[in-house]
Amino acid sequence: MSVSPSTSKDFIREIIDEDLSSGKHDTTVTRFPPEPNGYLHIGHAKSICLNFSIADEYGGRCHLRFDDTNPVKEDAEYVDSIKEDINWLGFDWADHIYFASDYFEKLYEWAVYLIREGKAYVDDQDADEIRNGRGNLQQPGTESPYRGRSVEENLTIFEQMKSGDFGNGEKVLRAKIDMDHPNLNMRDPVIYRILHEDHHRTGDAWCIYPMYDFTHGQSDALEFITHSLCTLEFENHRPLYEWFIENLPVPSSPRQIEFSRLNLNYTVMSKRKLLQLVEENHVTGWDDPRMPTISGIRRRGYPAEAVRNFCKTIGITKFQSVNDIALLENSVREILNKKSSRFMAVLDPIKVVITNYPDGETEELESVINPEDPSLGVRKIPFGREIYIERDDFLEDPPKKFFRLSPGAEVRLRAAYWIKCEKVIKDDDGEIVELHCTYDPATKSGQNPPDGRKVKATIHWVSAPHALNAEIRLYDRLFGEEAPDKKGGSFLEHLNPESLKVLPNGKLETNLAGVFPGETVQFERLGYFCADKESSPDTLIFNRTVGLRDSWSKAKKKT
RNA sequence: AACCCCGUGGUGUAAUGGUAGCACAACAGAUUUUGGUUCUGUUUGUCAUGGUUCGAAUCCAUGCGGGGUUGCCA
């Protein structure tokens, strides 16, 4: 029996379908509304992918709008990094870039409108008094003594607030809704506060600034956003969002829909904690390859396509969940396997001398650039008497299932010959410094010897005289605990001490000289590596993006 | 314990009153000049109890569990 292809949509797209077929809307407009007060992280990527993809699928548009209503926290510096990150992810807002601060004048007018309607008042109480008056989860609130001010008086004082007649916190403007409302957001929320602070865009034009709740929905309405998608923590704000839309002469009625934010195990996602990691130097910066920031992920070498696929895979729902980082890594491997060129690199080298290979001679061998895409052709690799191999690929006293090199054993060198280990050279400390091997000329480039001998493994290598030196940075997950911020104690106690291992003595195949910073390639048998932004022809630096799946290390652990 | 939201394998997500499926993870095998890739197979699930119905993951009730909300942050 044939199964019809899955056309399942998430609940948001279902709502949009209904709104379109019912004629409520004839187009779909979404928005991504970051506050320019920090760097974007993978959690934002979920929202970006959702909003821009929907606009794309429905032939609508997605606005980029900076939610910049709090000059104390925000900075122009972040605007640029946010734009860069969204672009890198592969999305384009065209000319639809907006700032909530562009609407300050309109918002002010609407605040005045509310006052005139008797639906807003100036409160002289300080922050503590307001908090106490709001009641709590069990207790209803009590009305402010200033709640009954006349429209005229409210208008006058609000005007004075705007003119700068008062200091920070002396007065606020509040919506007059319902102090008994079970939803605390509806108990006369503050909608304007006094902040004598320069704004990154409006400078000193204002000393009163609208609150998020008084800004967001109205901005949506001004931009004719049809579906305003946000995370679950704004669920309790929806009644207020709708109250403003209903009570103000706004040009459209957007609908707020909430979905659950992205959580990933083995990391933290809150801006505060990420900031702490940076400020306390647990990482080297916002773009440290271990950070879950977009810039960190980019520097790590994750392809944008993999991030997009990941976001598609995890879906959109309303329930709180924790996604396995392995799923992200799978998306990364999937893309990189298809797209990355293969090279050989030896991270921790041992010198091998092939004693029966003519001294001073070099030959050029060929190896496929990407077996997943043979049309890419082959690359040339020099081979000679002295090569490096990986220290892990030799064991003097190998366990039963170890297929690599050991005394008397034979292995294949990738794209080259079979070699057999004849002698182990050690220094005074007993450390292995060199291996003497012999090669079989009849086994060149994948040929099997006529006598029917078999080898069980192929190892990678680099010609010693041709090798490029490089620093290799081995990254692992930043935290050793699945839920570092829930485990108890400070999340910092769960930092993985081995999240970065630097190997200063890597040896690279010559072709790797042409890799540009930011490009991710495969080091055969090891993993995917990305040339770091600090890498230069003089000092090559490669970051490990993610290792290959490694069934050998798994098997090893079991015994 | 006020209000709101939410419970499907280990994880994430489908099934919209009619065969509980997919991906990841795990495990086993085949193929392989990458212990990679690819392919095949296996294990594990509807929070509970009642009700409605020929039939319930889906509808209803109650209970249980998880999350959110008491900023002049967003």
XYZ file of C-alpha atoms (C1' of nucleotides) in Angstrom:
633
model
C 0.000 0.000 0.000
C 1.361 3.341 -0.941
C 1.571 6.068 1.621
C 0.720 9.570 0.527
C 3.571 11.994 1.000
C 3.449 13.778 4.298
C 1.950 17.211 3.951
C 1.837 17.812 7.665
C 2.182 21.383 8.757
C 2.869 22.858 12.122
C 0.037 24.553 13.961
C 1.140 28.016 12.900
C 1.062 27.223 9.202
C -2.353 25.636 9.728
C -3.623 28.870 11.203
C -2.200 30.797 8.282
C -3.867 28.395 5.837
C -7.198 29.015 7.535
C -6.744 32.776 7.538
C -5.972 32.684 3.855
C -8.831 30.393 2.877
C -11.340 32.230 5.053
C -10.348 35.466 3.412
C -9.198 37.049 6.662
C -5.927 37.834 4.957
C -4.829 37.765 1.363
C -1.148 37.890 2.141
C 1.146 36.833 4.937
C 3.499 39.211 6.673
C 5.762 38.119 9.499
C 8.613 39.771 11.335
C 11.757 38.949 13.239
C 12.061 41.429 16.121
C 15.430 41.247 17.887
C 16.412 43.667 20.590
C 19.830 45.066 19.673
C 21.337 44.264 23.030
C 23.373 41.139 22.317
C 24.416 38.577 19.790
C 22.054 36.189 18.083
C 22.195 32.519 19.044
C 20.885 29.248 17.649
C 17.613 29.841 19.482
C 17.089 32.984 17.423
C 17.891 30.932 14.335
C 14.755 28.895 14.979
C 12.656 32.048 14.995
C 14.453 33.525 11.989
C 13.944 30.345 9.968
C 10.289 30.192 10.978
C 9.456 33.781 10.116
C 11.435 34.090 6.907
C 10.489 30.619 5.660
C 6.794 31.285 6.162
C 7.053 34.562 4.274
C 8.820 32.673 1.537
C 6.396 29.755 1.344
C 3.328 31.970 1.285
C 4.732 34.546 -1.082
C 4.519 37.193 1.612
C 7.294 39.083 3.307
C 9.218 39.112 6.545
C 10.322 42.317 8.191
C 13.435 42.761 10.220
C 12.485 45.036 13.066
C 14.737 46.086 15.864
C 12.851 46.298 19.103
C 14.826 49.198 20.488
C 12.709 50.750 23.193
C 15.224 50.609 26.017
C 18.217 52.899 25.392
C 19.852 51.739 28.621
C 20.581 48.321 27.164
C 20.797 48.765 23.444
C 23.596 49.668 21.138
C 24.160 50.246 17.414
C 27.049 47.783 17.549
C 24.581 44.926 17.843
C 22.499 46.036 14.896
C 25.281 45.223 12.473
C 26.121 41.853 13.942
C 22.464 40.858 13.910
C 22.093 41.809 10.259
C 25.246 39.923 9.386
C 24.039 36.812 11.186
C 20.647 36.809 9.479
C 22.282 37.229 6.098
C 24.692 34.452 6.817
C 21.777 32.184 7.664
C 20.591 32.862 4.152
C 17.671 35.234 4.644
C 16.884 38.582 3.119
C 14.533 41.256 4.431
C 14.969 43.235 1.200
C 14.111 46.852 2.086
C 11.891 45.857 4.987
C 14.114 46.895 7.819
C 12.474 48.842 10.589
C 13.116 50.152 14.067
C 10.535 50.398 16.799
C 12.175 53.725 17.584
C 10.913 54.981 14.215
C 7.448 54.775 15.733
C 8.152 56.795 18.875
C 6.181 59.779 17.598
C 3.167 57.656 16.659
C 3.358 55.751 19.925
C 3.369 59.033 21.817
C 0.267 60.157 19.936
C -1.451 56.923 20.824
C -0.538 57.310 24.471
C -2.186 60.719 24.383
C -5.165 59.142 22.633
C -5.503 56.641 25.454
C -5.387 59.450 28.012
C -8.090 61.331 26.157
C -10.217 58.173 26.135
C -9.788 57.932 29.876
C -7.798 54.727 29.420
C -4.404 55.851 30.688
C -3.164 57.905 33.606
C 0.022 59.262 35.065
C 1.049 57.544 38.272
C 3.302 59.343 40.772
C 4.023 56.220 42.791
C 7.546 54.877 42.807
C 8.487 51.431 41.565
C 8.035 49.794 44.969
C 4.619 51.276 45.491
C 3.501 50.187 42.065
C 4.770 46.696 42.687
C 2.977 46.453 46.002
C -0.188 47.820 44.499
C -0.153 45.222 41.770
C -0.850 42.459 44.280
C 0.553 39.055 43.528
C -0.326 35.677 42.091
C -2.910 35.061 44.806
C -3.939 38.584 45.763
C -5.759 41.110 43.595
C -4.166 44.511 43.157
C -5.270 47.803 44.629
C -5.917 50.924 42.634
C -3.366 53.712 42.603
C -4.393 56.915 44.405
C -3.594 58.729 41.151
C -5.878 56.546 39.053
C -8.702 59.041 39.113
C -6.788 62.014 37.709
C -8.666 64.066 35.162
C -7.940 63.787 31.483
C -6.689 67.369 31.462
C -4.320 66.818 34.344
C -2.999 63.597 32.797
C -2.429 65.348 29.508
C -0.541 68.149 31.182
C 1.699 65.958 33.283
C 2.419 63.546 30.454
C 3.448 66.506 28.342
C 5.751 67.621 31.153
C 7.197 64.128 31.372
C 8.029 64.368 27.713
C 9.554 67.816 28.174
C 11.942 66.523 30.787
C 10.398 68.191 33.802
C 10.865 65.088 35.921
C 13.702 62.783 36.854
C 13.959 59.082 36.081
C 11.298 57.078 37.858
C 9.375 60.046 39.228
C 6.318 59.341 37.128
C 5.040 56.712 34.725
C 2.125 56.464 32.351
C -0.131 53.482 32.982
C -2.939 51.942 30.991
C -6.169 51.932 33.006
C -7.443 48.394 32.698
C -8.309 46.278 35.727
C -6.438 45.950 39.002
C -8.380 42.788 39.833
C -7.521 41.037 36.607
C -6.233 37.488 37.163
C -3.541 38.199 34.571
C -0.998 40.454 36.226
C -0.096 42.040 32.914
C -3.563 43.564 32.806
C -3.304 45.265 36.206
C -2.726 48.757 34.849
C 0.572 48.035 33.107
C 3.179 50.759 32.833
C 3.356 51.922 29.232
C 5.792 54.838 29.407
C 8.720 55.451 31.726
C 11.141 58.336 32.111
C 14.682 57.567 31.029
C 17.102 60.423 30.615
C 19.297 58.461 28.297
C 20.562 58.859 24.746
C 19.126 56.406 22.278
C 21.297 54.791 19.597
C 19.043 56.188 16.890
C 16.969 59.025 18.299
C 19.775 60.552 20.326
C 18.424 62.945 22.965
C 15.106 63.575 21.257
C 13.241 61.657 23.939
C 13.455 61.213 27.669
C 10.341 59.064 27.911
C 10.338 55.660 26.283
C 7.469 53.244 25.606
C 7.502 49.796 27.192
C 7.656 46.615 25.128
C 3.964 45.879 25.590
C 2.980 49.320 24.345
C 5.335 49.066 21.393
C 5.361 45.625 19.939
C 1.783 45.060 18.885
C 1.366 48.592 17.609
C 4.546 48.262 15.568
C 3.129 45.043 14.132
C -0.080 46.862 13.281
C 1.763 49.752 11.636
C 3.669 47.326 9.451
C 0.550 45.324 8.635
C 2.051 42.206 10.130
C -0.544 39.440 9.853
C 0.994 36.881 12.188
C 3.240 37.954 15.014
C 5.147 34.857 16.074
C 6.885 34.841 19.422
C 7.971 32.476 22.145
C 5.892 31.023 24.941
C 6.898 33.492 27.625
C 4.787 36.124 25.881
C 1.644 34.036 26.163
C 0.494 35.962 29.224
C 1.045 39.187 27.341
C -1.359 38.322 24.561
C -4.472 39.740 26.296
C -2.622 43.027 26.671
C -1.382 42.887 23.093
C -4.983 42.501 22.012
C -6.232 45.177 24.384
C -4.025 47.808 22.758
C -5.016 46.693 19.269
C -8.688 46.989 20.218
C -8.433 50.282 22.058
C -6.191 52.197 19.698
C -6.926 53.460 16.174
C -4.328 51.129 14.659
C -4.394 50.447 10.914
C -4.479 46.628 11.138
C -5.083 43.767 13.547
C -2.160 41.418 13.749
C -2.439 38.170 15.679
C 0.151 37.019 18.167
C 0.907 33.293 18.152
C 3.351 31.694 20.549
C 5.592 28.681 20.018
C 8.165 27.056 22.236
C 11.707 28.320 22.160
C 14.664 26.150 21.225
C 16.535 24.383 23.979
C 19.673 22.371 23.346
C 21.352 20.026 25.751
C 24.997 20.475 26.770
C 24.794 24.235 26.411
C 23.197 27.356 27.827
C 21.149 29.799 25.836
C 20.303 32.785 27.995
C 21.889 36.075 27.014
C 22.931 36.629 30.605
C 24.820 33.356 30.824
C 26.408 33.722 27.418
C 27.543 37.187 28.419
C 28.994 35.790 31.617
C 30.966 33.169 29.689
C 32.451 35.936 27.578
C 33.111 38.431 30.341
C 34.709 35.928 32.676
C 36.852 34.607 29.841
C 35.587 31.064 29.919
C 35.537 31.451 26.167
C 37.505 33.764 23.905
C 34.541 35.876 22.800
C 31.029 35.869 21.370
C 32.301 34.044 18.319
C 34.257 31.411 20.194
C 33.588 28.201 18.225
C 32.158 26.581 21.361
C 29.463 29.225 21.778
C 25.903 28.539 20.601
C 25.861 31.998 19.043
C 25.372 32.296 15.302
C 28.826 33.828 15.033
C 30.306 30.993 17.108
C 28.631 28.370 14.997
C 29.839 30.092 11.854
C 33.411 30.207 13.119
C 33.134 26.586 14.147
C 32.420 25.774 10.501
C 28.762 24.763 10.670
C 27.159 25.444 7.280
C 24.137 27.752 7.304
C 22.254 25.119 5.347
C 22.782 22.642 8.168
C 21.395 25.110 10.695
C 18.383 25.680 8.489
C 17.807 21.951 8.071
C 18.126 21.483 11.785
C 15.503 24.138 12.444
C 13.202 22.417 9.975
C 13.778 19.056 11.616
C 12.963 20.118 15.157
C 9.633 21.563 14.088
C 7.339 24.046 15.758
C 5.154 23.165 18.723
C 3.817 24.663 21.901
C 5.438 22.338 24.335
C 8.683 22.824 26.068
C 11.359 20.423 24.865
C 15.088 19.899 24.893
C 16.714 19.021 21.609
C 19.675 16.724 21.410
C 22.815 18.434 20.158
C 23.444 15.194 18.244
C 20.612 16.161 15.931
C 22.343 19.425 15.067
C 25.616 17.592 14.557
C 23.860 15.142 12.298
C 22.582 17.985 10.138
C 26.103 19.377 9.996
C 27.644 16.060 8.946
C 24.943 15.494 6.379
C 25.762 18.722 4.557
C 29.501 18.555 5.012
C 29.711 14.970 3.789
C 28.110 16.056 0.541
C 29.922 19.338 0.103
C 33.352 19.312 1.648
C 36.567 18.490 -0.151
C 38.727 15.760 1.345
C 42.312 16.256 2.390
C 44.790 14.432 4.547
C 46.097 15.918 7.752
C 48.017 14.356 10.596
C 47.106 15.931 13.899
C 49.608 14.223 16.167
C 52.418 12.977 13.940
C 54.918 10.124 14.108
C 57.576 10.010 11.429
C 57.668 6.920 9.243
C 60.701 6.035 7.101
C 59.998 3.693 4.230
C 63.342 1.980 4.078
C 62.952 0.317 0.684
C 61.753 3.454 -1.055
C 64.484 5.184 -3.092
C 66.105 8.016 -1.189
C 65.472 11.482 -2.575
C 62.691 10.362 -4.884
C 59.175 11.848 -4.940
C 56.189 10.685 -6.918
C 52.791 12.242 -7.427
C 49.751 10.232 -6.480
C 46.102 11.045 -7.002
C 43.169 10.946 -4.673
C 39.517 11.738 -5.122
C 38.389 15.179 -3.963
C 34.995 14.007 -2.802
C 33.744 10.429 -3.224
C 30.188 11.756 -2.897
C 30.712 13.832 -6.027
C 33.177 12.203 -8.439
C 32.653 15.008 -10.953
C 34.913 17.126 -8.775
C 37.835 15.005 -9.947
C 41.075 14.268 -8.196
C 43.891 16.110 -6.474
C 47.601 15.355 -6.603
C 49.532 14.360 -3.516
C 53.303 13.978 -3.220
C 54.671 10.729 -1.805
C 58.208 9.895 -0.725
C 60.459 8.002 1.600
C 59.531 9.949 4.738
C 55.958 10.503 5.802
C 53.957 11.269 8.925
C 51.165 9.136 10.223
C 48.791 9.624 13.136
C 50.107 8.534 16.522
C 46.733 6.887 17.195
C 47.162 4.718 14.126
C 50.074 2.794 15.582
C 50.022 0.521 18.595
C 52.993 -1.485 19.690
C 50.824 -3.946 21.505
C 47.467 -3.865 19.733
C 44.213 -5.320 21.055
C 42.401 -7.982 19.065
C 40.262 -5.735 16.880
C 42.873 -3.093 16.129
C 43.245 -3.080 12.351
C 45.820 -0.335 12.006
C 49.612 -0.401 12.084
C 51.587 -2.432 14.594
C 54.913 -4.258 14.538
C 54.897 -6.791 11.709
C 51.433 -5.708 10.552
C 50.512 -4.273 7.204
C 48.112 -1.429 6.370
C 47.147 0.580 3.347
C 48.173 4.193 3.087
C 45.249 6.063 1.636
C 45.741 6.650 -2.104
C 49.256 5.194 -1.876
C 50.881 1.847 -1.013
C 50.697 -0.844 1.594
C 53.353 -0.578 4.244
C 54.538 -3.013 6.845
C 56.084 -2.004 10.130
C 59.539 -3.500 10.550
C 61.040 -1.551 13.407
C 60.071 0.843 16.205
C 62.575 3.546 17.172
C 62.285 5.011 20.669
C 64.032 7.762 22.578
C 65.623 7.435 26.027
C 62.233 7.857 27.720
C 60.763 4.971 25.770
C 58.662 7.341 23.675
C 58.185 6.238 20.058
C 59.873 8.719 17.740
C 60.032 6.913 14.452
C 58.825 3.836 12.616
C 60.731 1.972 9.964
C 58.522 0.370 7.378
C 58.769 -1.278 3.983
C 56.312 -0.773 1.154
C 55.016 -3.050 -1.581
C 55.261 -1.388 -5.023
C 52.558 -3.725 -6.335
C 49.917 -2.109 -4.117
C 49.940 1.368 -5.555
C 46.750 3.462 -5.395
C 44.263 0.822 -4.400
C 45.684 -2.182 -6.231
C 45.692 -5.448 -4.408
C 48.847 -7.575 -4.470
C 48.860 -10.623 -6.751
C 49.468 -13.025 -3.867
C 46.015 -12.326 -2.406
C 47.182 -10.721 0.855
C 44.602 -8.588 2.629
C 44.735 -5.528 4.823
C 41.928 -4.528 7.105
C 42.603 -0.835 7.392
C 43.566 2.234 5.466
C 45.282 5.056 7.296
C 46.019 8.633 6.315
C 49.468 10.173 5.977
C 51.314 13.277 4.850
C 54.644 13.481 3.006
C 57.162 14.787 5.551
C 59.220 17.131 3.367
C 56.102 18.623 1.799
C 53.999 18.930 4.956
C 52.582 22.273 6.044
C 52.632 23.022 9.734
C 49.395 23.982 11.384
C 47.766 24.561 14.709
C 44.730 22.357 15.173
C 42.041 23.327 17.640
C 39.946 20.413 18.802
C 36.596 21.634 20.080
C 34.173 19.609 22.092
C 30.926 20.509 23.842
C 31.284 23.412 26.257
C 29.526 21.646 29.127
C 29.863 18.146 30.483
C 26.299 18.126 31.787
C 23.194 17.735 29.677
C 21.415 20.531 31.529
C 24.175 22.738 32.909
C 21.803 25.387 34.196
C 19.508 22.928 35.930
C 21.990 20.548 37.446
C 22.466 22.527 40.635
C 25.215 24.883 41.617
C 26.426 27.408 39.105
C 26.277 26.395 35.466
C 29.958 27.306 35.359
C 30.768 24.293 37.528
C 29.712 22.091 34.645
C 32.055 23.548 32.063
C 33.838 20.786 30.178
C 37.554 21.192 30.950
C 38.347 19.436 27.671
C 36.183 21.621 25.464
C 39.307 22.865 23.724
C 42.508 20.963 23.027
C 45.163 22.689 20.985
C 47.494 20.554 18.884
C 50.390 22.803 17.844
C 52.155 20.329 15.621
C 49.701 19.343 12.905
C 51.036 18.294 9.502
C 48.929 19.092 6.474
C 48.778 17.957 2.891
C 50.119 20.770 0.657
C 46.772 21.317 -1.066
C 45.423 22.675 2.200
C 47.415 25.860 1.607
C 44.631 27.011 -0.696
C 41.845 26.789 1.847
C 40.490 30.193 2.779
C 39.427 31.241 6.300
C 35.863 30.153 6.923
C 36.004 27.210 4.527
C 35.209 23.786 5.946
C 36.911 20.670 4.596
C 37.176 17.063 5.604
C 40.386 15.721 7.066
C 40.014 12.132 5.999
C 39.199 9.681 8.765
C 39.194 12.485 11.346
C 36.397 14.921 10.827
C 35.437 18.246 9.357
C 37.729 21.185 9.962
C 37.322 24.857 9.268
C 40.131 27.284 8.561
C 39.889 29.791 11.390
C 39.500 33.504 10.757
C 42.933 33.941 12.334
C 44.515 31.466 9.928
C 47.066 32.857 7.484
C 49.545 31.332 5.058
C 52.243 31.801 7.707
C 50.317 30.300 10.573
C 47.634 27.916 9.505
C 44.906 27.323 12.075
C 42.118 24.804 11.713
C 39.111 24.358 14.001
C 37.462 21.001 14.308
C 33.856 21.530 13.287
C 32.698 18.038 14.182
C 34.332 14.631 14.145
C 33.371 11.859 11.783
C 31.184 9.168 13.278
C 33.636 6.922 14.986
C 32.569 3.353 15.571
C 36.121 2.356 16.523
C 36.310 4.644 19.537
C 32.898 3.381 20.569
C 34.024 -0.236 20.286
C 37.161 0.637 22.213
C 35.195 2.152 25.068
C 33.159 -0.996 25.457
C 36.104 -3.215 26.208
C -1.160 26.592 45.251
C -4.506 32.513 41.302
C -4.475 32.571 36.084
C -2.543 30.798 31.342
C -0.118 26.979 28.326
C 1.390 21.953 27.555
C 1.826 16.143 28.194
C 3.094 10.495 21.923
C 9.694 5.546 22.307
C 16.038 7.661 25.129
C 15.419 12.697 22.213
C 12.600 15.612 18.678
C 8.297 15.372 15.761
C 3.693 13.180 12.695
C -1.128 10.919 12.714
C -6.972 16.399 13.134
C -12.581 9.811 15.308
C -10.319 4.532 11.437
C -3.014 0.355 10.426
C 0.687 4.792 16.126
C 4.716 6.751 11.305
C 9.406 9.593 10.434
C 14.250 11.561 11.977
C 18.146 11.347 15.527
C 20.255 8.116 19.173
C 21.286 2.887 20.411
C 22.191 -2.129 18.736
C 23.221 -6.014 14.799
C 24.748 -7.078 9.840
C 26.234 -5.979 4.440
C 29.285 -2.874 1.271
C 33.702 0.104 1.408
C 41.730 2.151 -0.526
C 37.959 7.022 5.090
C 36.468 1.970 11.477
C 33.403 7.740 7.075
C 29.377 7.426 3.443
C 25.549 4.060 1.749
C 22.170 -0.117 2.501
C 19.356 -3.774 5.531
C 17.390 -5.194 10.059
C 16.273 -4.851 15.601
C 14.827 -2.572 20.371
C 11.839 1.148 22.852
C 5.996 5.102 22.953
C 0.168 7.667 23.281
C 0.768 10.502 31.775
C -3.459 7.978 34.718
C -8.556 6.684 35.562
C -13.337 6.962 33.949
C -16.872 8.388 30.033
C -18.888 9.145 24.731
C -18.368 5.874 20.277
C -18.776 0.129 16.142
C -13.965 2.442 16.820
C -10.181 7.381 20.967
C -3.285 9.604 20.846
C -7.399 12.530 18.890
C -13.764 14.325 21.941
C -15.519 15.008 27.448
C -14.547 14.751 32.938
C -11.365 14.200 36.969
C -6.619 13.457 38.685
C -1.267 13.609 38.062
C 3.064 15.825 35.931
C 5.898 19.856 33.399
C 6.373 25.083 32.028
C 5.126 30.348 32.301
C 3.487 34.856 34.911
C 4.189 38.965 40.788
C 10.428 44.543 35.767
C 9.577 51.509 35.337
C 13.505 44.327 30.704
C 12.366 42.391 25.908
